Coordinates of C-alpha atoms in Angstrom, one line a residue:
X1 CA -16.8 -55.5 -9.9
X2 CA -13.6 -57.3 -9.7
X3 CA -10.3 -55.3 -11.6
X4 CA -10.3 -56.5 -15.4
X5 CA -14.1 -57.8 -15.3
X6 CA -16.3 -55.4 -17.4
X7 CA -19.9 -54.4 -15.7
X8 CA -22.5 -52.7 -16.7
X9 CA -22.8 -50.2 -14.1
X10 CA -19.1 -48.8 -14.8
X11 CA -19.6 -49.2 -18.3
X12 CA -22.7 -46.6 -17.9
X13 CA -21.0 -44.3 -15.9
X14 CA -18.1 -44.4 -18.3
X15 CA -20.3 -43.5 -21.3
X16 CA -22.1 -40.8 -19.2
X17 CA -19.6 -39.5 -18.1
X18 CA -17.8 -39.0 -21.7
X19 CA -21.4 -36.7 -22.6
X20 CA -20.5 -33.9 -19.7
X21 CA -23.9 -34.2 -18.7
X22 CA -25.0 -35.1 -14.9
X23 CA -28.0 -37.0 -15.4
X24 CA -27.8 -40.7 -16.4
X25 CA -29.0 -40.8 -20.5
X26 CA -27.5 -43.9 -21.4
X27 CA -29.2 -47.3 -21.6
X28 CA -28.2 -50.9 -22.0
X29 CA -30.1 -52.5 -24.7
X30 CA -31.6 -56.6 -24.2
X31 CA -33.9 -57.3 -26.9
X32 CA -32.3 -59.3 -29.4
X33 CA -33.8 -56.9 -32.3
X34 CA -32.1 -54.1 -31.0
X35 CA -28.5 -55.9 -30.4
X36 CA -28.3 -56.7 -34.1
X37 CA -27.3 -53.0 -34.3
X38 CA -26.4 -51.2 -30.8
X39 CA -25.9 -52.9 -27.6
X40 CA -25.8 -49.1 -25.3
X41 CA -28.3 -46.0 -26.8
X42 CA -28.6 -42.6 -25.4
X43 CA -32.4 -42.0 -26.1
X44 CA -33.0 -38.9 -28.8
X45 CA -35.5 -37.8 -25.9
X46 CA -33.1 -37.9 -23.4
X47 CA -30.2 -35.9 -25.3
X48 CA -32.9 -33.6 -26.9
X49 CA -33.2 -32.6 -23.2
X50 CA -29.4 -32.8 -22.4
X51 CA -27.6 -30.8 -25.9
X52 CA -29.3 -27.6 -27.9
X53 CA -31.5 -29.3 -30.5
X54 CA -30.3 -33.0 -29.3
X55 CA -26.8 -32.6 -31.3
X56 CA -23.9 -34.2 -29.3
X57 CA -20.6 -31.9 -30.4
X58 CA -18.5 -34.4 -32.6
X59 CA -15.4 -34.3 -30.4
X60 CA -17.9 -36.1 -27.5
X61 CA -18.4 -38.8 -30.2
X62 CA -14.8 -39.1 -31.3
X63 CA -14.0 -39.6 -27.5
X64 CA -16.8 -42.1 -26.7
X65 CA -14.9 -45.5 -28.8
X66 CA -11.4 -44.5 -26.2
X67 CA -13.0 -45.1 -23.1
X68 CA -11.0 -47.4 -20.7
X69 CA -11.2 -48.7 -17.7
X70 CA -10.9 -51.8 -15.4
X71 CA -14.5 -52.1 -15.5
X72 CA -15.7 -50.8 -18.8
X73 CA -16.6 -52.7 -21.9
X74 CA -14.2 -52.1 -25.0
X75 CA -16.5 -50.2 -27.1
X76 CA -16.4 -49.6 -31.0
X77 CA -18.4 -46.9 -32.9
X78 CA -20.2 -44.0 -31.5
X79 CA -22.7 -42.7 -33.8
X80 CA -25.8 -40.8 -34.4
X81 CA -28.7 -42.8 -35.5
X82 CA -32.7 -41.7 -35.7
X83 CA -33.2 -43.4 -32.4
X84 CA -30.5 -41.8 -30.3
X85 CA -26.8 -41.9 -29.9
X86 CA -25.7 -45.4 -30.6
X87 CA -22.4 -47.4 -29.4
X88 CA -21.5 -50.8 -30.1
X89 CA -18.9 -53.3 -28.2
X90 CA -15.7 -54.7 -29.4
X91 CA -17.6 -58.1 -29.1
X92 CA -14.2 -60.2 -29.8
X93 CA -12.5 -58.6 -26.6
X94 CA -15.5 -58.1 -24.8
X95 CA -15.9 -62.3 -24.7
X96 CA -12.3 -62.6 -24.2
X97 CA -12.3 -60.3 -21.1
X98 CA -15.5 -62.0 -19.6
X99 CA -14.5 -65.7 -20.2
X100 CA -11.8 -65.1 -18.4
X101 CA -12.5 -65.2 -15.0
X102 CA -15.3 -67.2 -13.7
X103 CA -18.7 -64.8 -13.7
X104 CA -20.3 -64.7 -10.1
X105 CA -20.1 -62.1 -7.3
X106 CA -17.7 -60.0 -6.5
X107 CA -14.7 -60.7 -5.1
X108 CA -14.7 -58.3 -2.5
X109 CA -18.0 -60.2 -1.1
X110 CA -16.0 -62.7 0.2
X111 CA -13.6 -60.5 1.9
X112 CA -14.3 -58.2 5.2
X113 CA -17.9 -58.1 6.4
X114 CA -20.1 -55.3 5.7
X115 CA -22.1 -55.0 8.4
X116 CA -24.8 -57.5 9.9
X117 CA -28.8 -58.6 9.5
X118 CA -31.1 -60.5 11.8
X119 CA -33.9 -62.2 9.5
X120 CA -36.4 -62.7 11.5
X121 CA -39.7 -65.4 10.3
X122 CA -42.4 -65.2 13.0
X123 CA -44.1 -68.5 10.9
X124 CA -41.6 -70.5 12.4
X125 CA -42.4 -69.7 15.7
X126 CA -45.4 -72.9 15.4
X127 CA -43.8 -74.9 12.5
X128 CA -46.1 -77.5 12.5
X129 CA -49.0 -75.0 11.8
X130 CA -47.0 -73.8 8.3
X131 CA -49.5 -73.1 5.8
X132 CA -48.1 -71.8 2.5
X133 CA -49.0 -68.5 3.2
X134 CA -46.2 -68.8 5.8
X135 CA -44.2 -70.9 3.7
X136 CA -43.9 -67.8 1.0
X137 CA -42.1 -66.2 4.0
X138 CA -40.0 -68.8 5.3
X139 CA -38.7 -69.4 1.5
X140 CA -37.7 -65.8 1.7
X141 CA -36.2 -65.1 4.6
X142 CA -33.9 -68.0 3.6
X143 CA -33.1 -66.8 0.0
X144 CA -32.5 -63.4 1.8
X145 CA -30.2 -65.0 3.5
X146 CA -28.1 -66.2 0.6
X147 CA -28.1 -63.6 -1.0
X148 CA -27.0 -61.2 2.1
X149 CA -24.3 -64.0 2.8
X150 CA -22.7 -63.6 -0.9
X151 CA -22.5 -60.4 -0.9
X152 CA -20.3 -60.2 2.6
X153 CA -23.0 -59.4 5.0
X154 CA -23.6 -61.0 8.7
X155 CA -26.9 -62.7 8.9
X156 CA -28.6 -63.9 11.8
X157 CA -31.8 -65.8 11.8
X158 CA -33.9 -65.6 14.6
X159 CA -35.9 -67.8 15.7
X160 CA -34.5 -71.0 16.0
X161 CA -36.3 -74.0 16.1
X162 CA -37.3 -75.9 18.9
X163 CA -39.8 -78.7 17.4
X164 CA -37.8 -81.7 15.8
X165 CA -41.1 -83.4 14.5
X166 CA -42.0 -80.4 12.8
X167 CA -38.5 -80.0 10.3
X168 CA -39.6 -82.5 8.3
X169 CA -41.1 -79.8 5.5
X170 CA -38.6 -77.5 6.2
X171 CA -35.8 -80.2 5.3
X172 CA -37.5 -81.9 2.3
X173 CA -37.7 -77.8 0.6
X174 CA -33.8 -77.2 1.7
X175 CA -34.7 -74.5 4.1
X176 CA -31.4 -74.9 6.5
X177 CA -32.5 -72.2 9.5
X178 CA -30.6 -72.8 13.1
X179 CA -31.7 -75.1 15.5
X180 CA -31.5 -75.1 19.5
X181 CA -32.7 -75.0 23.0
X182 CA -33.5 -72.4 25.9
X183 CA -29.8 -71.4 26.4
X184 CA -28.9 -69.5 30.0
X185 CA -28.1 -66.4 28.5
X186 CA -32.0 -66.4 26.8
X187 CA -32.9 -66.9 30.4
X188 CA -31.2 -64.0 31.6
X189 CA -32.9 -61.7 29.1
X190 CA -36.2 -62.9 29.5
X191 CA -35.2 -61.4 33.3
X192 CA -33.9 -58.3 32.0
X193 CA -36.8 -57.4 29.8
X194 CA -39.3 -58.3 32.6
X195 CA -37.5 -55.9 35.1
X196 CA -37.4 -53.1 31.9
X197 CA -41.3 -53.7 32.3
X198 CA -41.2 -53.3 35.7
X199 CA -40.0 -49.9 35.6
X200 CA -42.3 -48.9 32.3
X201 CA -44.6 -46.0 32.7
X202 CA -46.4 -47.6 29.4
X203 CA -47.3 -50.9 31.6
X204 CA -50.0 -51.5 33.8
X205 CA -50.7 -54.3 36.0
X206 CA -53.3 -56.6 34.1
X207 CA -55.9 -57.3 36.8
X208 CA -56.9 -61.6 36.9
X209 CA -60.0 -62.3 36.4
X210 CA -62.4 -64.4 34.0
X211 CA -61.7 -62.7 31.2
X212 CA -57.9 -62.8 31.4
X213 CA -55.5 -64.8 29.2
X214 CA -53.6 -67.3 31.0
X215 CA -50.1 -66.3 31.6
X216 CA -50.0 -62.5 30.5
X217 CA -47.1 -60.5 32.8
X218 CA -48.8 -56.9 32.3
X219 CA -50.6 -54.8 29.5
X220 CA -47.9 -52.1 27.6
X221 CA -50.2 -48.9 25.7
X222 CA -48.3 -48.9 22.6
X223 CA -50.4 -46.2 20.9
X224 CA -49.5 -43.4 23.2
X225 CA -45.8 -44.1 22.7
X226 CA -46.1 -44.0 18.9
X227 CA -47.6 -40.8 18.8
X228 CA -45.2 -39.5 21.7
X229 CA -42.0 -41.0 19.6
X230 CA -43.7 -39.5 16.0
X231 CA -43.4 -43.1 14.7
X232 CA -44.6 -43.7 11.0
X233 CA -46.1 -45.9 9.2
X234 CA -47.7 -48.1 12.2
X235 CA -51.1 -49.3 12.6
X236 CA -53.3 -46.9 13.6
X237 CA -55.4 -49.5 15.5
X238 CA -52.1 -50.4 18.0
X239 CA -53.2 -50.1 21.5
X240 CA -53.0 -52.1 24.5
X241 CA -50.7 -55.4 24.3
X242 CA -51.4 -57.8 26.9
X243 CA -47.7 -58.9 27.4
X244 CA -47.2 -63.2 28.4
X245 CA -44.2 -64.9 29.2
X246 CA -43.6 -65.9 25.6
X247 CA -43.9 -62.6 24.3
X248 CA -40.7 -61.6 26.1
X249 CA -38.8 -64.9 25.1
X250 CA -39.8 -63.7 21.8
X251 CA -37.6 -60.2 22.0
X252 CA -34.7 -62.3 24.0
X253 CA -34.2 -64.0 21.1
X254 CA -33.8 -61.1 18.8
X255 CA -31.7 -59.3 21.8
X256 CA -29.5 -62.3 21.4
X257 CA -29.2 -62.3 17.7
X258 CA -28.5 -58.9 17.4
X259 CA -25.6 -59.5 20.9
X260 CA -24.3 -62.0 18.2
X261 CA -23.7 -59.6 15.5
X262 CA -20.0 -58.8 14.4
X263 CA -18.6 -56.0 16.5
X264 CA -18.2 -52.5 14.6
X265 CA -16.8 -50.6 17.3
X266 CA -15.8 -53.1 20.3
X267 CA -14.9 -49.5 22.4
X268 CA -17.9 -47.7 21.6
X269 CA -20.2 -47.4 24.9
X270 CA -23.6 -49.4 24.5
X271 CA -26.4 -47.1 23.4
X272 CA -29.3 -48.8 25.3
X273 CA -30.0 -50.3 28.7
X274 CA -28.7 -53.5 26.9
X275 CA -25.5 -54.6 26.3
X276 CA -24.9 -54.3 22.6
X277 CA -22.1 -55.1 20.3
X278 CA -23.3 -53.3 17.2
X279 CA -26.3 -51.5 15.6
X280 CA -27.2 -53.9 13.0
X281 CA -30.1 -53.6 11.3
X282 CA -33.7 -55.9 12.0
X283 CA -35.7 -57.2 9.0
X284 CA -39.3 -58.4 10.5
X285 CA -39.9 -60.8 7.1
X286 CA -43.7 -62.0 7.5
X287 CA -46.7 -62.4 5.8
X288 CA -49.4 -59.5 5.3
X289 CA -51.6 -61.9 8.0
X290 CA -49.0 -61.6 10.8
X291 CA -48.1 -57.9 10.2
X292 CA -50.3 -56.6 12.7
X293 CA -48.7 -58.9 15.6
X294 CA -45.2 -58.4 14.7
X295 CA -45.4 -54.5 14.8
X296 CA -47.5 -54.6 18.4
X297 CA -43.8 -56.9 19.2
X298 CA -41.7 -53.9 17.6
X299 CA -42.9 -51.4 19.1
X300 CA -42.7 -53.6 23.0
X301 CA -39.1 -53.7 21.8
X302 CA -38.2 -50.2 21.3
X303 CA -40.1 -49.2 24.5
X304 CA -37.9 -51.9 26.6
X305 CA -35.1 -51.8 24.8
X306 CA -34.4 -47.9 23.3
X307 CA -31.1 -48.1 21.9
X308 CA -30.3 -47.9 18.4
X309 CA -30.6 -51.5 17.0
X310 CA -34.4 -51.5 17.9
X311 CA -35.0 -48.1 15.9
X312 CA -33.6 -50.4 12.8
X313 CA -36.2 -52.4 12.6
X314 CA -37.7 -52.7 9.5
X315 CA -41.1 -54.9 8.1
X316 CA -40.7 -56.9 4.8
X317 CA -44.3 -57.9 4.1
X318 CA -45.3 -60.6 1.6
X319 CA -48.7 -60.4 -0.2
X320 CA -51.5 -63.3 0.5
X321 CA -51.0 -66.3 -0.6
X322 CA -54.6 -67.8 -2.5
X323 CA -55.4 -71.1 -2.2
X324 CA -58.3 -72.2 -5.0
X325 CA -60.9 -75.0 -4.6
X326 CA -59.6 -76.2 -1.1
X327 CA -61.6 -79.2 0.2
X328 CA -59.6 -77.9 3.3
X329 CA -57.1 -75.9 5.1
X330 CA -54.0 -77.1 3.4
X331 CA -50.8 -77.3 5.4
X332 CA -47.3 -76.6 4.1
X333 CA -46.5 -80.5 4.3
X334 CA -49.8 -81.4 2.0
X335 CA -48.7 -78.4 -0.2
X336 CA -45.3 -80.4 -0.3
X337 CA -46.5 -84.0 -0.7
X338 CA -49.4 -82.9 -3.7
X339 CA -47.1 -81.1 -5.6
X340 CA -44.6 -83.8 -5.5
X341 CA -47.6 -86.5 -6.6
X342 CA -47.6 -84.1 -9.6
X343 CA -44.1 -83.5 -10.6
X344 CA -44.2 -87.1 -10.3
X345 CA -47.3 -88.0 -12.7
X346 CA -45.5 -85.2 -15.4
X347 CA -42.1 -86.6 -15.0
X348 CA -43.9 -90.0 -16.2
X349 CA -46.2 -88.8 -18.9
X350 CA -42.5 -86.9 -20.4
X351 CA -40.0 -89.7 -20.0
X352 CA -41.9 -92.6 -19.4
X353 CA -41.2 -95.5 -17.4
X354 CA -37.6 -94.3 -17.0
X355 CA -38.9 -91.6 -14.3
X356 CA -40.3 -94.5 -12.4
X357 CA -36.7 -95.6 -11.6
X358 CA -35.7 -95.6 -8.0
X359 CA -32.6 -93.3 -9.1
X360 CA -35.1 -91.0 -10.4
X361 CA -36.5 -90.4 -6.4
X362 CA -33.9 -87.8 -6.0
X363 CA -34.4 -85.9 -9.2
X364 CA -38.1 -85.8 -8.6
X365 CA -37.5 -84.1 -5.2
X366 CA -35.1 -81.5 -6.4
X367 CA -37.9 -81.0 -9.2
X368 CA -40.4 -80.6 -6.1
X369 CA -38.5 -78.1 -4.8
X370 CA -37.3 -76.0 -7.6
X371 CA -40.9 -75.6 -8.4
X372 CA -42.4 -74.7 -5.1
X373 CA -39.6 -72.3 -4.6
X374 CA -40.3 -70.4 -7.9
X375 CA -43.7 -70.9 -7.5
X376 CA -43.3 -68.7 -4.1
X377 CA -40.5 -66.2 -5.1
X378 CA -40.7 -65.7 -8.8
X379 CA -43.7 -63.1 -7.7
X380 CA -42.5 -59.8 -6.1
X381 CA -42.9 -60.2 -2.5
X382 CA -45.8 -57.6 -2.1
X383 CA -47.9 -59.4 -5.0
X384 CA -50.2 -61.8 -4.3
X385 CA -49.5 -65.4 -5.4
X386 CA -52.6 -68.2 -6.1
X387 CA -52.0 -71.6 -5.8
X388 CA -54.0 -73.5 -8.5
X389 CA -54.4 -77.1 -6.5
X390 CA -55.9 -78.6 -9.3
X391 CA -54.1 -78.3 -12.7
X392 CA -50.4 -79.2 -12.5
X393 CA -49.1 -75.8 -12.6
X394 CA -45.6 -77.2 -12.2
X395 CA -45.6 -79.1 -15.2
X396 CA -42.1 -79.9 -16.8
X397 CA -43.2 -78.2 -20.1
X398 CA -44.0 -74.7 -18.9
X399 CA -40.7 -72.1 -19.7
X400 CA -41.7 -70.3 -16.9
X401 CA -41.2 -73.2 -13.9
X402 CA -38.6 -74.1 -11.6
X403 CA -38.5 -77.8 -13.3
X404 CA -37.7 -75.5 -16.5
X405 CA -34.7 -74.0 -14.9
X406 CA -33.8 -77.2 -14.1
X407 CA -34.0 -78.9 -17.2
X408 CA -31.7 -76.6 -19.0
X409 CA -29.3 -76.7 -16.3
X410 CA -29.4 -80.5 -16.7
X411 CA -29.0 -80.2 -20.7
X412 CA -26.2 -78.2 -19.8
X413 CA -24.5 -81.0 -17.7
X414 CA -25.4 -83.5 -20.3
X415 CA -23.3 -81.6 -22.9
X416 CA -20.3 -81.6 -20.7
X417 CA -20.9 -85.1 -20.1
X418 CA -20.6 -86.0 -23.6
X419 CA -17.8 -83.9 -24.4
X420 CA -15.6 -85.6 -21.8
X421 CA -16.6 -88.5 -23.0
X422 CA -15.6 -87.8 -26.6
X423 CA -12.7 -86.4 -25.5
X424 CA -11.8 -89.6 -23.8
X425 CA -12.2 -92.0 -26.6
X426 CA -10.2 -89.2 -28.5
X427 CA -12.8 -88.1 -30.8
X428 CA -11.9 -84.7 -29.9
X429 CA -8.7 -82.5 -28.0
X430 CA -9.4 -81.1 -24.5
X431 CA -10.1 -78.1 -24.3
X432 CA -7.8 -75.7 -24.6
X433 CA -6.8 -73.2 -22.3
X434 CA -8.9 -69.6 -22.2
X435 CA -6.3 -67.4 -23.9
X436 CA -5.2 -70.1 -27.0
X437 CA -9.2 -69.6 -27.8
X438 CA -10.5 -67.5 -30.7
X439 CA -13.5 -65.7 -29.7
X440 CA -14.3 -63.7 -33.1
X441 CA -15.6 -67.4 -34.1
X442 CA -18.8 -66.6 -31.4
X443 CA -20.6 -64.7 -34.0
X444 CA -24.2 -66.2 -33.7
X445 CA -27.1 -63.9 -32.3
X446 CA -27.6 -66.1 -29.2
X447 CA -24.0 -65.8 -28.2
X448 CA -23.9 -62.6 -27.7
X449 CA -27.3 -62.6 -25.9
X450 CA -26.1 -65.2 -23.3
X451 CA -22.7 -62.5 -22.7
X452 CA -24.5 -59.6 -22.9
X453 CA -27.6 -60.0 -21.0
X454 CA -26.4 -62.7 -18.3
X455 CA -22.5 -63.4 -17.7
X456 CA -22.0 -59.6 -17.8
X457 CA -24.8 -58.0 -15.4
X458 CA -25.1 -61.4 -13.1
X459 CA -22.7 -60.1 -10.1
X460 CA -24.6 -57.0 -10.6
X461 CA -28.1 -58.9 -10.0
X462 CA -26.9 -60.7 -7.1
X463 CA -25.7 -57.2 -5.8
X464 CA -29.0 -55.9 -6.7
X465 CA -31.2 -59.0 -5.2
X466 CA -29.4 -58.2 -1.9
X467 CA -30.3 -54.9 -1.5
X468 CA -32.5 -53.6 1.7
X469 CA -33.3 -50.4 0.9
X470 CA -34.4 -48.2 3.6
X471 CA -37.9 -46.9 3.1
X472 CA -39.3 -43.5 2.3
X473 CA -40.8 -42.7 5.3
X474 CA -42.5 -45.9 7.9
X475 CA -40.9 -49.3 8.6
X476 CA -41.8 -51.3 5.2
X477 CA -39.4 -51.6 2.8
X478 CA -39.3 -53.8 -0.5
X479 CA -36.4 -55.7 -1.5
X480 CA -36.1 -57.7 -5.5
X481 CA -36.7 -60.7 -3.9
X482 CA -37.7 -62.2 -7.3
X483 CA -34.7 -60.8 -9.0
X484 CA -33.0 -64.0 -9.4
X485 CA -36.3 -66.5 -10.0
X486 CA -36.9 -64.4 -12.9
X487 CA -33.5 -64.0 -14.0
X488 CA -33.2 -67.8 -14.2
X489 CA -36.8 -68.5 -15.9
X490 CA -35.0 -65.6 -19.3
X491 CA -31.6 -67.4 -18.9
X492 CA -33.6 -70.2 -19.4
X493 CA -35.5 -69.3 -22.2
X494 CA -32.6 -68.1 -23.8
X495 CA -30.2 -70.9 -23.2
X496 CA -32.9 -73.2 -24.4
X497 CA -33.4 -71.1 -28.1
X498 CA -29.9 -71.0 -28.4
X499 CA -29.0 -75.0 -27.4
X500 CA -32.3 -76.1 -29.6
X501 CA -30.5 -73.9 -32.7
X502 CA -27.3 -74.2 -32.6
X503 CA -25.2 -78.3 -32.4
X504 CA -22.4 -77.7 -30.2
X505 CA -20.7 -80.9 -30.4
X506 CA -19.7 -81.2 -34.5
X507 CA -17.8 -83.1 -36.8
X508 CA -14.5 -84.0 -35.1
X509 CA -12.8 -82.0 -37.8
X510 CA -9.8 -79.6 -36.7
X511 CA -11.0 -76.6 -38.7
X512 CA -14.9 -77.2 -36.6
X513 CA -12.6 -77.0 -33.2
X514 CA -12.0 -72.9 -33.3
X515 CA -15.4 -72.4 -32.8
X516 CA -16.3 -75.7 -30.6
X517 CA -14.0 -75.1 -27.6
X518 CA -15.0 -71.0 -27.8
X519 CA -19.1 -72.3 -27.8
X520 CA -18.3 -74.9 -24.9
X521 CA -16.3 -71.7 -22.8
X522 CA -19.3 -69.9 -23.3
X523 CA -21.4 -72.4 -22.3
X524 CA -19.0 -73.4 -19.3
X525 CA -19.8 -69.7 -18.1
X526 CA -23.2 -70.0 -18.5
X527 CA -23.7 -72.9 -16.8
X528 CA -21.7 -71.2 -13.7
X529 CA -24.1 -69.0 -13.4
X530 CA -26.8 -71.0 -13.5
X531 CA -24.9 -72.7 -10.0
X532 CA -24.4 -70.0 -8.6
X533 CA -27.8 -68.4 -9.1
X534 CA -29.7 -71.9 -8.1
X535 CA -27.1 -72.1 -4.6
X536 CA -28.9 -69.0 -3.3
X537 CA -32.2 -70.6 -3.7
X538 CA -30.6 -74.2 -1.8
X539 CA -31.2 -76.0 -5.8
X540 CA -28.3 -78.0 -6.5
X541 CA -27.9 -78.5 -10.2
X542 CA -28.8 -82.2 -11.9
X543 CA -26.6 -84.2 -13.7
X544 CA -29.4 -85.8 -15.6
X545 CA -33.4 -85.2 -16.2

């Protein structure tokens, strides 16, 4: 959190720390009920546990309203209440210090790099085969990558593709992945690998005959290597791998990514029989479908290439993806094309001939792909997701769609719009600068809502949606992929009870202005976040809907 920006996380520790006690008893409140009184509780439960009989001593709650630092909310009034120990925020000062600066990640995020990750989508190894179950993967690994990129990490994303008639879906849903051709150096580790199989004592020579696939190199017993290595959490049916020529381009390519890879120690010896710059870490991203395949390729990896990058790979599996009432396989680009037929027939049937405008082509596509992306990532990546072909799940009135987001993003641009406007014909001043506004004017429920539960925690979910954990024990881990799809749908939801509430723009009367230009600098935050939230999802915003 950057110095002078309040966050959540330090707040807690602040207030946690002020109790003596080492485990973690505070919580930050959300619902609107419970902000009309507390915003942060210590749970009776929790201090019942923590203090004899659940009684904090009074000079802990004296202490509590003096906590300071860069990072920590200016807080109020500590006091005892039936529900727990209950603090409120200097709400004023609060808005003052987080209206400031712009909300959005961290300014250290954009500084030095912390450390590297190759994304790697085995569905886009045949493009023009996509299905949406692959799709769900593809949109993934992408947002993965945005989010990774914000918060100062190396990405690399492997493979790139080869088959220009086959972008076309990928381009029309924003998915930006790397392009290219066989270069030399892929050649050269294709060579390399082979002669690591050469000298293998898991390969054997894979006898031609009738029943042979055309073009495998040599067969690789996997199995026994698992169980000699202890390796968790693989198949238990992994056994003989009949290695082809693609098979080994396949692990080039990820050799290559990972040679890419910032240097961390540019003295320190390679680890493996490969040259390698760094030990960053692998992330397999496919769908449950291709799990099997990728970890028969992982494992061929670490047997060829033992160093340490290869014993970081790691398997982010998405759930299936159900199609219902198919007349037939649907591909990615039919997914694409019916679901833009019916953002289309909604866009019509809510604003009438006016959607039918050529200038509305562009909006309508944007629509598409808001909708297919939270239609894919809104769902935590293990879940499964069904597709409903036939009713227009992506309507424009559902609060829970990606055209929904969008909307309120748009109504946020309108307002802006029409202020400048006003302000042009001089129905009202410009706005003034942050520190000549009065912020004790924001005293409406949804204000303090909007603060609260989005501009303050938002570098905190972007943090949070980047996050890789390292599993338990196997190679699967689970990231919040649908951190930030579901943070926009309640931002949303929010904005939209607040705007529908509340008239911004007033009577151009000076003693209206106070609490005008502090509404439109709340507003001017939120609708930063918005940006910044929809960017790592490829969205831009709309100017109109």
């Amino acid at each position: 959190i950057g110095e002078g920006r309040p966050g959540v996380a330090a707040t807690l520790r602040a207030l946690n720390g002020a109790l003596g006690r080492p485990a973690a008893l505070w919580v930050k409140e959300s619902g609107a009920r419970n902000l009309r009184h507390r915003d942060f509780l210590a749970p009776r439960a929790a201090l019942s546990a923590a203090f004899p009989g659940g009684q904090v001593p009074p000079q802990v709650l004296s202490a509590v309203p003096s906590l300071r630092g860069p990072a920590v909310l200016p807080l109020r009034v500590c006091q005892q209440t039936p529900a727990g120990l209950a603090v409120q925020v200097r709400r004023p000062e609060a808005f003052q210090r987080l209206l400031g600066p712009l909300p959005g990640p961290a300014p250290s995020a954009a500084g030095a790099r912390t450390g590297c990750v190759v994304l790697h989508c085995p569905a886009l190894r045949s493009p023009a085969a996509l299905r949406p179950r692959h799709l769900r993967s593809v949109l993934l690994a992408d947002h993965l990558a945005q989010l990774l990129s914000a918060q100062g990490v190396g990405v690399r994303l492997v493979p790139a593709l080869t088959e220009e008639s086959s972008w076309d879906v990928l381009r029309q849903l924003r998915v930006y992945w790397p392009s290219g051709s066989g270069s030399s150096s892929l050649t050269d580790a294709v060579s390399a690998l082979k002669a690591a199989l050469g000298r293998c004592p898991c390969a054997t020579a894979c006898e031609q005959g009738p029943g042979t696939a055309e073009g495998v190199i040599c067969k690789v017993h996997l199995k026994s290597f698992v169980e000699q290595q202890g390796l968790l959490g693989y198949d238990p049916n992994l056994d003989v791998l009949l290695v082809t020529e693609g098979t080994l381009r396949s692990l080039a390519e990820l050799q290559e990514a990972v040679l890419q890879c910032p240097v961390s120690d540019p003295m320190a010896p390679p680890v493996s029989c490969f040259p390698s710059s760094s030990c960053c870490s692998i992330v397999h991203v496919v769908n449950c479908e291709e799990e099997f395949q990728q970890q028969q390729l992982d494992v061929l990896w670490r047997i060829l290439d033992p160093g340490a990058h290869t014993a970081l790979q790691k398997h982010l599996v998405c759930g299936p993806v159900k199609v219902t009432n198919p007349s037939s396989p649907l591909g990615a680009d039919q997914y694409f094309q019916l679901r833009k037929r019916q953002m289309y027939e909604a866009s019509v049937i809510k604003y009438g001939e006016l959607a039918q405008d050529e200038a509305w082509t562009e909006v309508i596509d944007t629509l598409t792909v808001a909708a297919i992306r939270f239609e894919m990532l809104s769902t935590a990546h293990r879940s499964q997701i069904t597709l409903d072909l036939e009713n227009n799940s992506i309507s424009t009135k559902g609060t829970k769609s990606g055209a929904f987001v969008m909307y309120n993003c748009a109504r946020l641009a309108t307002l802006f719009d029409t202020f400048q406007r006003a302000v042009e014909r001089g129905t009202y001043p410009p706005l003034p600068p942050v520190s000549e506004l009065n912020f004790s004017c924001l005293r409406e429920e949804g204000e303090w809502l909007l603060l609260f539960n989005y501009l303050l925690p938002f570098p905190e979910v972007l943090q949070q949606a980047a996050q890789l954990p390292p599993p338990s024990k196997g190679i699967r881990i689970t990231a919040n992929t649908e951190t930030v799809c579901k943070f926009l749908i309640q931002l949303s939801m929010d904005f939209s009870s607040y705007y529908n509430r509340v008239h911004i723009l007033g009577e151009p009367f000076p003693h209206l202005f106070d609490q005008m230009f502090a509404r439109l600098q709340l507003l001017g935050a939120v609708r930063d976040v918005f940006h910044s939230a929809l960017a790592t999802l490829h969205l831009p915003p709309l100017s109109q809907i």
